[in-house]
Amino acid sequence: MTDTTSLAEKLTAHFKDTISGCETDRDQITLVVSPSHLLSTCEALRDEDDFSFSQLVDLCGVDYSTYGQVDWATEETTATGFSRGRNKTSVSINNEQRFAVVYHLLSIKHNHRLRLRCYLPEENPTLASVTEVWSSANWYEREAYDMFGILFEGHPDLRRLLTDYGFIGHPFRKDFPLEGNVEVRYDPDQERVVYQPVTITNRVLVPRVIRDDHRYIPDEEPSDA
Amino acid sequence: MPEIRNMTMNFGPQHPAAHGVLRLILEMDGEVIERADPHIGLLHRGTEKLAESKPFNQSIGYMDRLDYVSMMCNEHAYVMAIEKLLGVTPPLRAQYIRVMFAEITRILNHLMWLGAHGLDIGAMTVFLYCFREREDLMDCYEAVSGTRMHATYFRPGGVYRDLPESMANYKASKWHNKEEAKRLNNNREGSLLDFISSFTERFPGCVDDYETLLTDNRIWKQRTVGIGVVSKERALQLGFTGPMLRGSGVEWDLRKKQPYEVYDKLNFDIPVGTEGDCYDRYLVRIEEMRQSNHIIRQCVDWLQQNPGEVILDDHKLTPPAREEMKGDMESLIHHFKLFTEGYCVPEGEVYVPVEHPKGEFGIYLISDGANKPYRVKIRAPGFAHLASMAEMVKGHMLADVVAVIGTQDIVFGEIDR
C-alpha cells in the first residue's frame, strides 16, 4: 500500500473546494462529499492520473439515526432496569444527515483505497447515480435503494433487488423492525401461500451498551507516567 | 411475412445448474440470448441487519453461512475487521493457522467449483474426484472446530483453540471392513499437522488427475474456450476481483499487493490469464489450487517448529480457560461479562478486505462504541460478478449460460446475504 498521508494531502489539495472533510483513521482515508459535487468528484477520482481509482469495490447505504443510542444506562442507576421484550425505536437525531452512501474505491495502478461518504437528509434522500462512472455501481445502487430507500437519479433500472416481489418498506432502516412486518404461511383453505402480520416478537437477549474502555482509546497524548 | 418475436424464458429458481436459487429471465432470439435479467434475493436472510442486533462475537457464525463453501475465509475478514477496530494483533502462530486454513478453504472452494462446473457442462467424473479430496479437507475442519462446515474457528484475537494432536479414526463397520478401515486410517495416526502434511504431498498428483480429465479435453475446450470473454477494462469497470479479474489478465491479488497476516512471509505465485474466457479462468483456478497447496506446505513446516499461544491472553476480549474459570474469581467475572455482554469496540469505521477464493471479500464495519456493531456491510465478490451476467451472456447460446454461471463461481449465500 502506498503512503496514506501523501494521498490524503493530494486529495485535500485537489478537492479543497468541493469536499467537506478528509480524515485518516486507522490508515484509511475518508472523504466527505456533498451530494451536488459527487459526480464531478467521482469522475476526477477515476480519471486523474494521481488517483486513477479504476474500481468501485463497494457501495452501501448507512442509516445514522440511532447512532450512539443504547438500551441500558451504564453510568447511572435507573429505577426500571432493562426490559428484554421492549421495542425501542426513537429514530432521527439529525434529520439532515440521517442517511449516508459510502463508496469504497480501489486504485489498481497506485495500490490504494479510498472511502467516499455522502450524507443525505431524511426527507427524500436522492443522489446522483455513478453507474456512468463505474458500471459495477448498478446493482449496488439497486441494493441501497431496496434496503434504505435512497434514490439514485440517472440509474438505468432502479428496481428492488433483494426483497420479495411487492415488498413494502426498506428493511435496513433502523426504524424497520428486525422481525419484519409480514410473514407467509400456507393456507390449506385457500390452497395458496398467504401473507399475514408477523406473529413473533423480538426479544433482545443482550442489551446494547457503550462502556468507556480506556485501553482502546487511541493514545492522543502519550502519558507522562 | 409472419411476425417473429423473441421468446422470454424463465430459468430457475429451482434448477440444478443455477447453483442455488438464481432466477434468470432470459429473452431469447431462437437459441441466442438477447437479454438476461437475474432475479436474486431468494436466499436473503438479512445477515447485515441481524449482526447489528448481536454482540460482535455472536455474528462469526453467520459469516460461515454467507459463502457456505469457503467458510473460514468469510470469518477471516470479519474477525480482522474487529481486530483492526480494537487495534490488537493476534499471536504469530494464530496468524499462521489462519493462513493455513484460509488456503485449505481456498482448495475446498475451488474443488467444489471445479466439480460443479464440470458437472454443469458435461463432465461427470471430475465431480467424484473432487469430492474425494474435499472429504479430507472437511476432516481437517472437523478436527479443529468440531464441525465440517460452519466452523466459527477464527475469533478476534486468534483462533478458538490450538491444532489437535490426534485425528479421528475410522472404525470397522458394515461399510468399511477392518482392512479398509486400516487403510483409511493410514495417515490419521499422527496429529492434524501430519495429516495435512500427507495431504499436501498427495494433492498435486490429484490436481494432475483433474487436469488429465479436462485441460486438453476436446469437449471441455469447446464448452469453455471463447465463452464469456471479458476484457481487462470491462473487468475493472464491472468490479471483478479474484480469479475473474486475473483470468482477464490483471495482475491483482490482495495476498501479494496488500498482504495481511503472514502472507508476506510466504512464497507463492499468482497465476494470470490472457484471454479472459471461461477456459482461462479454469486454468487460473487450477493453478491457484497448486499454489495454495504450496502455501499450506510452508505453514505446516512453520507450525511444526513453532509451538505457542494461539489466542491473545486478554480476557476482556477472549474467554479464560475453563480450568482457570473454576478456581479464579476474576476469570469467572471475565467469563460472565464476555458471554452476557461481550466487549465494546471503540468508535470508528474500517473496511477490511481479504482475498477470498471468489475474489475480494470485504467487511465494512461501523462501530459507535457499543458491544454490537452499528452497521456491517458485507462486500461479496459474487455480487459484482453476477451483476455482470447480462453482459457476459449476451449473444451466447442458452447452453453457455450454464457455463458462465459456472465460471463465475456463484454461491447464493454470499450474494443474497
Short mmCIF file of N, CA and C in Angstrom, two decimals, chain B residues 4 30-31 46 96 127 141 226 234 237 274 277 285 287-288 296 362 384 387 396 399 403:
data_model
loop_
_atom_site.label_atom_id
_atom_site.label_comp_id
_atom_site.label_asym_id
_atom_site.label_seq_id
_atom_site.Cartn_x
_atom_site.Cartn_y
_atom_site.Cartn_z
N ILE B 4 -41.94 -12.43 -36.23
CA ILE B 4 -41.07 -13.24 -35.36
C ILE B 4 -40.83 -12.45 -34.09
N GLY B 30 -34.43 -17.20 -30.86
CA GLY B 30 -34.05 -18.57 -31.18
C GLY B 30 -33.30 -19.16 -30.00
N GLU B 31 -32.07 -19.57 -30.25
CA GLU B 31 -31.30 -20.11 -29.12
C GLU B 31 -30.28 -19.11 -28.60
N GLY B 46 -30.88 -11.25 5.55
CA GLY B 46 -30.64 -10.03 6.32
C GLY B 46 -29.50 -10.18 7.31
N TYR B 96 -0.47 -17.87 11.43
CA TYR B 96 -0.11 -18.97 10.53
C TYR B 96 -1.26 -19.97 10.41
N PHE B 127 -16.30 -34.49 -10.88
CA PHE B 127 -17.06 -34.20 -9.66
C PHE B 127 -16.71 -35.21 -8.56
N TYR B 141 -11.26 -29.52 8.97
CA TYR B 141 -12.19 -28.58 9.61
C TYR B 141 -12.76 -29.21 10.88
N GLY B 226 -13.33 -19.21 -25.45
CA GLY B 226 -14.06 -18.15 -26.14
C GLY B 226 -15.45 -17.89 -25.60
N ARG B 234 -13.19 -3.87 -19.05
CA ARG B 234 -14.55 -4.16 -18.58
C ARG B 234 -14.49 -4.86 -17.22
N GLN B 237 -14.10 -2.21 -14.69
CA GLN B 237 -15.32 -1.42 -14.62
C GLN B 237 -16.42 -2.16 -13.88
N THR B 274 -4.89 -14.74 -20.00
CA THR B 274 -4.62 -13.81 -21.09
C THR B 274 -5.88 -13.44 -21.87
N ASP B 277 -11.50 -15.65 -20.99
CA ASP B 277 -12.66 -16.52 -21.23
C ASP B 277 -12.75 -17.59 -20.14
N ARG B 285 -7.75 -21.00 -11.79
CA ARG B 285 -8.17 -21.62 -10.53
C ARG B 285 -7.41 -22.91 -10.27
N GLU B 287 -4.37 -23.52 -11.16
CA GLU B 287 -3.04 -23.16 -10.68
C GLU B 287 -3.10 -22.62 -9.25
N GLU B 288 -4.20 -21.92 -8.92
CA GLU B 288 -4.34 -21.43 -7.55
C GLU B 288 -4.38 -22.56 -6.54
N ILE B 296 0.18 -24.01 2.07
CA ILE B 296 -0.15 -24.86 3.22
C ILE B 296 1.10 -25.60 3.69
N GLY B 362 -14.99 -8.27 1.52
CA GLY B 362 -14.67 -7.20 2.46
C GLY B 362 -15.75 -7.03 3.50
N ALA B 384 -20.86 -8.71 -7.41
CA ALA B 384 -20.41 -7.94 -8.58
C ALA B 384 -20.31 -8.84 -9.81
N ALA B 387 -23.75 -9.52 -11.20
CA ALA B 387 -24.32 -8.32 -11.81
C ALA B 387 -23.89 -8.19 -13.27
N HIS B 396 -24.63 -15.19 -26.57
CA HIS B 396 -24.26 -16.59 -26.46
C HIS B 396 -25.49 -17.48 -26.56
N ALA B 399 -27.05 -22.82 -23.75
CA ALA B 399 -26.21 -23.75 -23.00
C ALA B 399 -25.00 -23.04 -22.39
N ALA B 403 -22.46 -22.41 -18.55
CA ALA B 403 -21.00 -22.32 -18.44
C ALA B 403 -20.60 -21.02 -17.76
#
